[in-house]
């Protein structure tokens, strides 16, 4: 039995003169959500009954029914890859749908040769069963079998990556049941800045307190079609004073997080890092991008990409500890931290390799806690196990890094933006190390990224999901 779809293997056929009535072949695979998206894009069938997160029949629940023709295509995979195999061409296929498959089901496809005819024509009984042995589909296939023995190496068949962000969906699912956190939103005076806060409120992630120019906030709401009646507005048109008011609300217990609206980041952070009356702690502030990269099986965090321009060794230690603490709040018990440089060997001519090696030893000695820290690592061997193995790196982090620590802000910012614009990652942004999380959204963020930023802050503010 061959699991499908394979990523790399040689397939051989059974030519017509070797076929015997009664021969059988099977394949088993799990129907997952990405299969439904791939089929929707390939076929153009956007019926919401077949989309994983849509309610297609109005009952309030997504159906995620596997399309019948996708299930039927599993038969062609057995005929084309197993029996008769490469060189087979369809003549006809009858289909009778006797059940439904859904995302998450394990489906086994079976074919049995029932007759051989003239001109290489052969007939098969075909059926598909679910994990309970119940038939989903049955029918009969007529195909033209190959005349001679053939084999095919499927290694060069291009793969597919679905541009979905399921890790952010999980973050939202963790954050939405928690009590909404009181969030001081500073200067939400443009539609995009206001809409992100209101969207998070509608998802019960935050309770926004809007601090800024009431006239501009109301104009932004009118442009975005937002009803402001449920929300508190604090009249403070000066951005510096609005940021100071948000900080004071945190001190007074009236806010659990601060969210950047339409103002310069340095104006907001200037109030947060003030020695007197700010939100400083004993640790340096640092920015963390929490990224959902399509095709990656875990969240990826990139730090620091927005605050510390050329961090020294102690600042890098704080950056790492901030990211580890955030990872814990997001449900990652022992995050793997890769400290990046251009190469994976210590080279005195490249100062970032020295810092990385020292930071690794600091973690070994308990000066950084809660995660596995290793470096220096180059980007390839930090995230790709094959690259790490090829270079002979033996490490619990190499190839599995969940937190990437950049040597400086420029490298971190470029890395995060490359992942966003080239790898189609979605990025949530939050500042850690203050007395409360600070939500930093970009004007280029889409709705999901804005929601995810608020979800990350909510989980950080509450210590994670219950």
GROMACS .gro file of C-alpha atoms in nm:
model
  466
    1UNK     CA    1   0.000   0.000   0.000
    2UNK     CA    2   0.141   0.337  -0.100
    3UNK     CA    3   0.070   0.654   0.097
    4UNK     CA    4  -0.033   0.932  -0.139
    5UNK     CA    5   0.061   1.177  -0.264
    6UNK     CA    6   0.428   1.075  -0.250
    7UNK     CA    7   0.699   1.339  -0.262
    8UNK     CA    8   0.967   1.135  -0.432
    9UNK     CA    9   0.963   0.775  -0.548
   10UNK     CA   10   0.994   0.552  -0.854
   11UNK     CA   11   0.675   0.401  -0.990
   12UNK     CA   12   0.662   0.093  -1.213
   13UNK     CA   13   0.377  -0.040  -1.421
   14UNK     CA   14   0.227  -0.379  -1.495
   15UNK     CA   15   0.200  -0.412  -1.876
   16UNK     CA   16  -0.108  -0.563  -2.039
   17UNK     CA   17   0.036  -0.912  -2.095
   18UNK     CA   18   0.121  -0.943  -1.721
   19UNK     CA   19  -0.220  -0.837  -1.595
   20UNK     CA   20  -0.439  -1.109  -1.445
   21UNK     CA   21  -0.805  -1.094  -1.347
   22UNK     CA   22  -0.835  -1.053  -0.970
   23UNK     CA   23  -0.524  -0.837  -0.926
   24UNK     CA   24  -0.576  -0.552  -0.677
   25UNK     CA   25  -0.404  -0.232  -0.569
   26UNK     CA   26  -0.472   0.025  -0.296
   27UNK     CA   27  -0.361   0.368  -0.179
   28UNK     CA   28  -0.440   0.541   0.150
   29UNK     CA   29  -0.422   0.912   0.226
   30UNK     CA   30  -0.565   1.164   0.467
   31UNK     CA   31  -0.794   1.429   0.322
   32UNK     CA   32  -0.672   1.756   0.468
   33UNK     CA   33  -0.789   2.115   0.442
   34UNK     CA   34  -0.516   2.207   0.194
   35UNK     CA   35  -0.646   1.939  -0.046
   36UNK     CA   36  -0.979   2.121  -0.057
   37UNK     CA   37  -0.812   2.454  -0.132
   38UNK     CA   38  -0.596   2.303  -0.405
   39UNK     CA   39  -0.900   2.146  -0.569
   40UNK     CA   40  -1.095   2.471  -0.548
   41UNK     CA   41  -0.817   2.661  -0.722
   42UNK     CA   42  -0.747   2.392  -0.982
   43UNK     CA   43  -1.111   2.326  -1.073
   44UNK     CA   44  -1.264   2.669  -1.015
   45UNK     CA   45  -1.530   2.505  -0.795
   46UNK     CA   46  -1.568   2.753  -0.507
   47UNK     CA   47  -1.878   2.593  -0.360
   48UNK     CA   48  -1.855   2.689   0.011
   49UNK     CA   49  -1.966   2.339   0.109
   50UNK     CA   50  -1.618   2.229   0.005
   51UNK     CA   51  -1.413   2.508   0.170
   52UNK     CA   52  -1.274   2.422   0.514
   53UNK     CA   53  -1.381   2.730   0.707
   54UNK     CA   54  -1.705   2.826   0.528
   55UNK     CA   55  -2.065   2.759   0.627
   56UNK     CA   56  -2.213   2.636   0.301
   57UNK     CA   57  -2.565   2.552   0.416
   58UNK     CA   58  -2.636   2.821   0.675
   59UNK     CA   59  -2.637   2.598   0.983
   60UNK     CA   60  -2.364   2.799   1.156
   61UNK     CA   61  -2.095   2.533   1.114
   62UNK     CA   62  -1.839   2.478   0.837
   63UNK     CA   63  -1.901   2.155   0.647
   64UNK     CA   64  -1.560   2.090   0.484
   65UNK     CA   65  -1.711   1.821   0.260
   66UNK     CA   66  -1.452   1.677   0.023
   67UNK     CA   67  -1.569   1.742  -0.337
   68UNK     CA   68  -1.696   1.426  -0.501
   69UNK     CA   69  -1.468   1.469  -0.800
   70UNK     CA   70  -1.168   1.510  -0.573
   71UNK     CA   71  -1.254   1.177  -0.410
   72UNK     CA   72  -1.296   1.028  -0.758
   73UNK     CA   73  -0.952   1.154  -0.855
   74UNK     CA   74  -0.803   0.921  -0.595
   75UNK     CA   75  -0.906   0.631  -0.820
   76UNK     CA   76  -0.703   0.773  -1.106
   77UNK     CA   77  -0.402   0.792  -0.873
   78UNK     CA   78  -0.416   0.416  -0.809
   79UNK     CA   79  -0.468   0.332  -1.176
   80UNK     CA   80  -0.196   0.570  -1.291
   81UNK     CA   81   0.063   0.488  -1.026
   82UNK     CA   82  -0.006   0.132  -0.907
   83UNK     CA   83  -0.215  -0.085  -1.138
   84UNK     CA   84  -0.168  -0.085  -1.431
   85UNK     CA   85   0.057   0.220  -1.358
   86UNK     CA   86   0.255   0.452  -1.587
   87UNK     CA   87   0.128   0.451  -1.944
   88UNK     CA   88  -0.237   0.394  -1.846
   89UNK     CA   89  -0.506   0.607  -2.011
   90UNK     CA   90  -0.871   0.633  -1.914
   91UNK     CA   91  -1.149   0.519  -2.145
   92UNK     CA   92  -1.442   0.559  -1.904
   93UNK     CA   93  -1.528   0.576  -1.535
   94UNK     CA   94  -1.864   0.531  -1.367
   95UNK     CA   95  -1.918   0.686  -1.024
   96UNK     CA   96  -2.182   0.630  -0.757
   97UNK     CA   97  -2.147   0.842  -0.443
   98UNK     CA   98  -2.276   0.647  -0.147
   99UNK     CA   99  -2.131   0.860   0.134
  100UNK     CA  100  -1.943   1.181   0.209
  101UNK     CA  101  -1.581   1.242   0.297
  102UNK     CA  102  -1.467   1.537   0.505
  103UNK     CA  103  -1.140   1.709   0.582
  104UNK     CA  104  -0.957   1.490   0.833
  105UNK     CA  105  -1.088   1.158   0.701
  106UNK     CA  106  -0.848   0.879   0.611
  107UNK     CA  107  -0.949   0.744   0.271
  108UNK     CA  108  -0.844   0.412   0.118
  109UNK     CA  109  -0.888   0.368  -0.257
  110UNK     CA  110  -0.909   0.017  -0.402
  111UNK     CA  111  -0.917  -0.122  -0.755
  112UNK     CA  112  -0.969  -0.484  -0.866
  113UNK     CA  113  -0.915  -0.611  -1.221
  114UNK     CA  114  -1.232  -0.780  -1.347
  115UNK     CA  115  -1.170  -0.837  -1.719
  116UNK     CA  116  -0.927  -0.804  -2.008
  117UNK     CA  117  -1.047  -0.718  -2.356
  118UNK     CA  118  -0.907  -0.654  -2.703
  119UNK     CA  119  -0.680  -0.358  -2.779
  120UNK     CA  120  -0.526  -0.346  -2.429
  121UNK     CA  121  -0.864  -0.253  -2.280
  122UNK     CA  122  -0.910  -0.364  -1.916
  123UNK     CA  123  -1.188  -0.315  -1.663
  124UNK     CA  124  -1.164  -0.254  -1.289
  125UNK     CA  125  -1.405  -0.239  -1.001
  126UNK     CA  126  -1.319   0.079  -0.810
  127UNK     CA  127  -1.420   0.207  -0.467
  128UNK     CA  128  -1.313   0.444  -0.187
  129UNK     CA  129  -1.360   0.374   0.185
  130UNK     CA  130  -1.323   0.593   0.492
  131UNK     CA  131  -1.141   0.505   0.813
  132UNK     CA  132  -1.445   0.314   0.938
  133UNK     CA  133  -1.451   0.089   0.634
  134UNK     CA  134  -1.764   0.260   0.496
  135UNK     CA  135  -1.776   0.314   0.122
  136UNK     CA  136  -1.779   0.674   0.002
  137UNK     CA  137  -1.764   0.602  -0.368
  138UNK     CA  138  -1.792   0.302  -0.596
  139UNK     CA  139  -1.791   0.247  -0.970
  140UNK     CA  140  -1.619   0.084  -1.268
  141UNK     CA  141  -1.321   0.200  -1.471
  142UNK     CA  142  -1.225   0.107  -1.826
  143UNK     CA  143  -0.868   0.195  -1.916
  144UNK     CA  144  -0.617   0.124  -2.186
  145UNK     CA  145  -0.330  -0.056  -2.016
  146UNK     CA  146   0.033   0.005  -2.117
  147UNK     CA  147   0.172  -0.233  -2.377
  148UNK     CA  148   0.523  -0.251  -2.234
  149UNK     CA  149   0.704  -0.220  -1.905
  150UNK     CA  150   0.771   0.139  -1.797
  151UNK     CA  151   0.888   0.321  -1.489
  152UNK     CA  152   0.877   0.685  -1.387
  153UNK     CA  153   1.075   0.883  -1.131
  154UNK     CA  154   0.833   1.131  -0.970
  155UNK     CA  155   1.105   1.325  -0.789
  156UNK     CA  156   1.097   1.619  -1.031
  157UNK     CA  157   0.721   1.679  -1.013
  158UNK     CA  158   0.677   2.033  -0.871
  159UNK     CA  159   0.521   2.058  -0.527
  160UNK     CA  160   0.253   2.300  -0.410
  161UNK     CA  161   0.235   2.532  -0.111
  162UNK     CA  162  -0.108   2.658  -0.008
  163UNK     CA  163  -0.103   3.022   0.098
  164UNK     CA  164  -0.312   2.969   0.411
  165UNK     CA  165  -0.231   3.087   0.762
  166UNK     CA  166  -0.361   2.811   0.984
  167UNK     CA  167  -0.120   2.893   1.268
  168UNK     CA  168  -0.283   3.234   1.305
  169UNK     CA  169  -0.622   3.063   1.307
  170UNK     CA  170  -0.500   2.865   1.608
  171UNK     CA  171  -0.382   3.183   1.783
  172UNK     CA  172  -0.725   3.337   1.735
  173UNK     CA  173  -0.890   3.021   1.866
  174UNK     CA  174  -0.671   3.040   2.178
  175UNK     CA  175  -0.731   3.411   2.238
  176UNK     CA  176  -1.103   3.447   2.165
  177UNK     CA  177  -1.227   3.248   2.470
  178UNK     CA  178  -1.014   3.461   2.707
  179UNK     CA  179  -1.155   3.778   2.865
  180UNK     CA  180  -1.101   4.071   2.628
  181UNK     CA  181  -0.802   4.277   2.743
  182UNK     CA  182  -0.843   4.651   2.798
  183UNK     CA  183  -0.629   4.811   2.530
  184UNK     CA  184  -0.532   5.177   2.503
  185UNK     CA  185  -0.533   5.252   2.129
  186UNK     CA  186  -0.325   5.563   2.060
  187UNK     CA  187  -0.435   5.793   1.776
  188UNK     CA  188  -0.664   5.560   1.576
  189UNK     CA  189  -0.731   5.852   1.345
  190UNK     CA  190  -0.716   5.678   1.008
  191UNK     CA  191  -0.950   5.403   0.880
  192UNK     CA  192  -0.688   5.127   0.879
  193UNK     CA  193  -0.562   5.208   1.229
  194UNK     CA  194  -0.916   5.221   1.369
  195UNK     CA  195  -1.048   4.917   1.181
  196UNK     CA  196  -0.783   4.682   1.325
  197UNK     CA  197  -0.877   4.768   1.682
  198UNK     CA  198  -1.250   4.740   1.617
  199UNK     CA  199  -1.208   4.410   1.435
  200UNK     CA  200  -1.021   4.268   1.736
  201UNK     CA  201  -1.300   4.396   1.959
  202UNK     CA  202  -1.559   4.221   1.745
  203UNK     CA  203  -1.363   3.899   1.795
  204UNK     CA  204  -1.371   3.960   2.173
  205UNK     CA  205  -0.991   3.977   2.188
  206UNK     CA  206  -0.958   4.337   2.312
  207UNK     CA  207  -1.177   4.610   2.458
  208UNK     CA  208  -1.039   4.922   2.288
  209UNK     CA  209  -1.014   5.263   2.455
  210UNK     CA  210  -0.964   5.513   2.173
  211UNK     CA  211  -0.727   5.797   2.263
  212UNK     CA  212  -0.689   6.083   2.016
  213UNK     CA  213  -0.869   6.358   1.828
  214UNK     CA  214  -1.241   6.269   1.850
  215UNK     CA  215  -1.324   6.449   1.525
  216UNK     CA  216  -1.058   6.260   1.332
  217UNK     CA  217  -1.154   5.929   1.495
  218UNK     CA  218  -1.519   5.983   1.401
  219UNK     CA  219  -1.423   6.077   1.044
  220UNK     CA  220  -1.216   5.759   1.017
  221UNK     CA  221  -1.507   5.557   1.152
  222UNK     CA  222  -1.746   5.710   0.902
  223UNK     CA  223  -1.510   5.633   0.614
  224UNK     CA  224  -1.469   5.273   0.733
  225UNK     CA  225  -1.838   5.223   0.814
  226UNK     CA  226  -1.773   5.164   1.184
  227UNK     CA  227  -2.023   5.228   1.464
  228UNK     CA  228  -1.832   5.390   1.751
  229UNK     CA  229  -2.118   5.392   2.001
  230UNK     CA  230  -1.992   5.087   2.200
  231UNK     CA  231  -1.644   5.232   2.251
  232UNK     CA  232  -1.489   5.486   2.486
  233UNK     CA  233  -1.313   5.783   2.327
  234UNK     CA  234  -1.058   5.987   2.523
  235UNK     CA  235  -1.015   6.342   2.389
  236UNK     CA  236  -0.643   6.401   2.342
  237UNK     CA  237  -0.549   6.533   1.995
  238UNK     CA  238  -0.175   6.573   2.070
  239UNK     CA  239  -0.003   6.245   1.982
  240UNK     CA  240   0.269   6.273   2.247
  241UNK     CA  241   0.014   6.344   2.517
  242UNK     CA  242  -0.212   6.067   2.386
  243UNK     CA  243   0.076   5.821   2.419
  244UNK     CA  244   0.150   5.950   2.769
  245UNK     CA  245  -0.217   5.905   2.862
  246UNK     CA  246  -0.207   5.543   2.742
  247UNK     CA  247   0.100   5.479   2.959
  248UNK     CA  248  -0.075   5.635   3.259
  249UNK     CA  249  -0.379   5.411   3.201
  250UNK     CA  250  -0.153   5.106   3.227
  251UNK     CA  251  -0.008   5.233   3.555
  252UNK     CA  252  -0.358   5.291   3.691
  253UNK     CA  253  -0.478   4.944   3.592
  254UNK     CA  254  -0.716   5.082   3.331
  255UNK     CA  255  -0.536   4.915   3.039
  256UNK     CA  256  -0.356   4.584   2.994
  257UNK     CA  257  -0.197   4.662   2.657
  258UNK     CA  258  -0.111   4.956   2.436
  259UNK     CA  259  -0.183   4.960   2.063
  260UNK     CA  260  -0.024   5.189   1.806
  261UNK     CA  261  -0.263   5.381   1.585
  262UNK     CA  262  -0.178   5.648   1.325
  263UNK     CA  263   0.127   5.806   1.486
  264UNK     CA  264   0.503   5.772   1.458
  265UNK     CA  265   0.639   5.469   1.640
  266UNK     CA  266   0.911   5.673   1.809
  267UNK     CA  267   0.650   5.908   1.959
  268UNK     CA  268   0.470   5.612   2.117
  269UNK     CA  269   0.782   5.430   2.231
  270UNK     CA  270   0.931   5.754   2.364
  271UNK     CA  271   0.662   5.761   2.629
  272UNK     CA  272   0.692   5.390   2.702
  273UNK     CA  273   1.069   5.398   2.763
  274UNK     CA  274   1.079   5.715   2.975
  275UNK     CA  275   1.280   5.661   3.292
  276UNK     CA  276   1.018   5.842   3.498
  277UNK     CA  277   0.661   5.730   3.443
  278UNK     CA  278   0.724   5.500   3.148
  279UNK     CA  279   0.666   5.129   3.123
  280UNK     CA  280   1.024   5.014   3.153
  281UNK     CA  281   1.125   4.700   3.336
  282UNK     CA  282   1.471   4.567   3.413
  283UNK     CA  283   1.482   4.423   3.063
  284UNK     CA  284   1.537   4.603   2.732
  285UNK     CA  285   1.236   4.644   2.505
  286UNK     CA  286   1.244   4.442   2.184
  287UNK     CA  287   1.014   4.382   1.892
  288UNK     CA  288   0.902   4.034   1.789
  289UNK     CA  289   0.745   3.943   1.457
  290UNK     CA  290   0.527   3.633   1.500
  291UNK     CA  291   0.502   3.491   1.149
  292UNK     CA  292   0.280   3.235   0.985
  293UNK     CA  293   0.480   3.112   0.685
  294UNK     CA  294   0.284   2.898   0.435
  295UNK     CA  295   0.429   2.549   0.419
  296UNK     CA  296   0.603   2.573   0.758
  297UNK     CA  297   0.455   2.343   1.022
  298UNK     CA  298   0.502   2.586   1.312
  299UNK     CA  299   0.496   2.956   1.394
  300UNK     CA  300   0.820   3.141   1.325
  301UNK     CA  301   0.933   3.435   1.537
  302UNK     CA  302   1.184   3.693   1.412
  303UNK     CA  303   1.350   3.937   1.651
  304UNK     CA  304   1.452   4.219   1.677
  305UNK     CA  305   1.335   4.388   1.360
  306UNK     CA  306   1.212   4.729   1.476
  307UNK     CA  307   1.368   4.872   1.793
  308UNK     CA  308   1.730   4.784   1.875
  309UNK     CA  309   1.944   4.898   1.584
  310UNK     CA  310   2.283   4.749   1.680
  311UNK     CA  311   2.222   4.552   1.999
  312UNK     CA  312   2.514   4.466   2.223
  313UNK     CA  313   2.553   4.128   2.391
  314UNK     CA  314   2.337   4.201   2.697
  315UNK     CA  315   2.066   4.354   2.478
  316UNK     CA  316   2.066   4.041   2.263
  317UNK     CA  317   2.023   3.833   2.577
  318UNK     CA  318   1.718   4.042   2.666
  319UNK     CA  319   1.587   4.012   2.309
  320UNK     CA  320   1.611   3.633   2.332
  321UNK     CA  321   1.450   3.617   2.676
  322UNK     CA  322   1.162   3.840   2.563
  323UNK     CA  323   1.099   3.614   2.263
  324UNK     CA  324   1.115   3.298   2.475
  325UNK     CA  325   0.865   3.443   2.724
  326UNK     CA  326   0.631   3.531   2.439
  327UNK     CA  327   0.667   3.183   2.292
  328UNK     CA  328   0.562   3.035   2.626
  329UNK     CA  329   0.247   3.250   2.622
  330UNK     CA  330   0.172   3.121   2.272
  331UNK     CA  331   0.187   2.761   2.392
  332UNK     CA  332   0.544   2.669   2.292
  333UNK     CA  333   0.681   2.496   2.601
  334UNK     CA  334   1.052   2.492   2.509
  335UNK     CA  335   1.114   2.713   2.205
  336UNK     CA  336   1.416   2.648   1.988
  337UNK     CA  337   1.616   2.968   1.935
  338UNK     CA  338   1.856   3.006   1.644
  339UNK     CA  339   2.100   3.296   1.678
  340UNK     CA  340   2.175   3.397   1.320
  341UNK     CA  341   2.487   3.507   1.142
  342UNK     CA  342   2.622   3.471   0.790
  343UNK     CA  343   2.794   3.143   0.877
  344UNK     CA  344   2.759   2.868   1.136
  345UNK     CA  345   3.118   2.871   1.259
  346UNK     CA  346   3.274   3.112   1.507
  347UNK     CA  347   3.490   3.360   1.319
  348UNK     CA  348   3.654   3.650   1.508
  349UNK     CA  349   3.627   3.861   1.193
  350UNK     CA  350   3.244   3.839   1.214
  351UNK     CA  351   3.140   3.977   1.554
  352UNK     CA  352   2.787   3.833   1.533
  353UNK     CA  353   2.932   3.480   1.540
  354UNK     CA  354   3.109   3.560   1.869
  355UNK     CA  355   2.789   3.701   2.020
  356UNK     CA  356   2.594   3.395   1.906
  357UNK     CA  357   2.841   3.154   2.063
  358UNK     CA  358   2.840   3.347   2.391
  359UNK     CA  359   2.460   3.362   2.398
  360UNK     CA  360   2.446   2.986   2.351
  361UNK     CA  361   2.678   2.937   2.646
  362UNK     CA  362   2.478   3.188   2.852
  363UNK     CA  363   2.172   2.972   2.795
  364UNK     CA  364   2.368   2.662   2.897
  365UNK     CA  365   2.461   2.837   3.223
  366UNK     CA  366   2.107   2.952   3.302
  367UNK     CA  367   2.154   3.319   3.215
  368UNK     CA  368   1.884   3.276   2.951
  369UNK     CA  369   1.605   3.042   3.052
  370UNK     CA  370   1.306   2.859   2.914
  371UNK     CA  371   1.435   2.767   2.569
  372UNK     CA  372   1.707   2.592   2.371
  373UNK     CA  373   1.954   2.844   2.229
  374UNK     CA  374   2.216   2.765   1.965
  375UNK     CA  375   2.438   2.970   1.740
  376UNK     CA  376   2.592   3.088   1.530
  377UNK     CA  377   2.361   2.943   1.269
  378UNK     CA  378   2.319   3.053   0.910
  379UNK     CA  379   1.964   3.094   0.790
  380UNK     CA  380   1.964   2.771   0.590
  381UNK     CA  381   2.082   2.539   0.866
  382UNK     CA  382   1.866   2.716   1.126
  383UNK     CA  383   1.543   2.620   0.952
  384UNK     CA  384   1.628   2.331   0.720
  385UNK     CA  385   1.732   1.998   0.871
  386UNK     CA  386   1.884   1.872   0.547
  387UNK     CA  387   2.108   2.179   0.526
  388UNK     CA  388   2.213   2.134   0.887
  389UNK     CA  389   2.286   1.764   0.834
  390UNK     CA  390   2.485   1.834   0.518
  391UNK     CA  391   2.707   2.073   0.712
  392UNK     CA  392   2.752   1.826   0.996
  393UNK     CA  393   2.575   2.036   1.257
  394UNK     CA  394   2.450   1.830   1.550
  395UNK     CA  395   2.206   2.039   1.748
  396UNK     CA  396   1.855   2.025   1.890
  397UNK     CA  397   1.793   2.367   1.733
  398UNK     CA  398   1.952   2.343   1.388
  399UNK     CA  399   1.688   2.266   1.128
  400UNK     CA  400   1.406   2.324   1.379
  401UNK     CA  401   1.443   2.687   1.491
  402UNK     CA  402   1.118   2.852   1.601
  403UNK     CA  403   1.277   3.183   1.702
  404UNK     CA  404   1.529   3.352   1.473
  405UNK     CA  405   1.749   3.615   1.639
  406UNK     CA  406   1.893   3.859   1.388
  407UNK     CA  407   2.238   4.014   1.446
  408UNK     CA  408   2.093   4.365   1.407
  409UNK     CA  409   1.771   4.547   1.325
  410UNK     CA  410   1.852   4.583   0.956
  411UNK     CA  411   1.896   4.209   0.909
  412UNK     CA  412   1.586   4.131   1.114
  413UNK     CA  413   1.371   4.378   0.926
  414UNK     CA  414   1.487   4.253   0.587
  415UNK     CA  415   1.432   3.891   0.692
  416UNK     CA  416   1.078   3.958   0.812
  417UNK     CA  417   0.986   4.153   0.500
  418UNK     CA  418   1.137   3.892   0.270
  419UNK     CA  419   0.923   3.628   0.438
  420UNK     CA  420   0.618   3.853   0.406
  421UNK     CA  421   0.654   3.955   0.044
  422UNK     CA  422   0.835   3.657  -0.109
  423UNK     CA  423   0.711   3.365   0.101
  424UNK     CA  424   0.361   3.514   0.154
  425UNK     CA  425   0.393   3.501   0.532
  426UNK     CA  426   0.151   3.689   0.755
  427UNK     CA  427   0.318   3.881   1.037
  428UNK     CA  428   0.193   3.990   1.377
  429UNK     CA  429   0.400   4.247   1.562
  430UNK     CA  430   0.436   4.307   1.934
  431UNK     CA  431   0.687   4.479   2.162
  432UNK     CA  432   0.797   4.284   2.469
  433UNK     CA  433   0.997   4.381   2.776
  434UNK     CA  434   0.764   4.658   2.896
  435UNK     CA  435   0.510   4.633   3.177
  436UNK     CA  436   0.252   4.534   2.918
  437UNK     CA  437   0.262   4.419   2.556
  438UNK     CA  438   0.262   4.690   2.292
  439UNK     CA  439   0.084   4.611   1.965
  440UNK     CA  440   0.257   4.751   1.656
  441UNK     CA  441   0.062   4.715   1.334
  442UNK     CA  442   0.182   4.822   0.991
  443UNK     CA  443  -0.044   5.009   0.752
  444UNK     CA  444   0.028   4.726   0.505
  445UNK     CA  445  -0.112   4.459   0.739
  446UNK     CA  446  -0.427   4.277   0.634
  447UNK     CA  447  -0.714   4.195   0.868
  448UNK     CA  448  -0.573   3.859   0.975
  449UNK     CA  449  -0.235   4.010   1.065
  450UNK     CA  450  -0.405   4.283   1.270
  451UNK     CA  451  -0.617   4.028   1.450
  452UNK     CA  452  -0.316   3.806   1.512
  453UNK     CA  453  -0.119   4.097   1.662
  454UNK     CA  454  -0.400   4.157   1.909
  455UNK     CA  455  -0.428   3.784   1.981
  456UNK     CA  456  -0.054   3.761   2.051
  457UNK     CA  457  -0.076   4.061   2.286
  458UNK     CA  458  -0.380   3.915   2.463
  459UNK     CA  459  -0.203   3.584   2.519
  460UNK     CA  460   0.108   3.766   2.642
  461UNK     CA  461  -0.095   3.989   2.875
  462UNK     CA  462  -0.284   3.699   3.030
  463UNK     CA  463   0.002   3.451   3.041
  464UNK     CA  464  -0.141   3.232   2.763
  465UNK     CA  465  -0.446   3.016   2.712
  466UNK     CA  466  -0.606   2.852   3.013
   0.00000   0.00000   0.00000
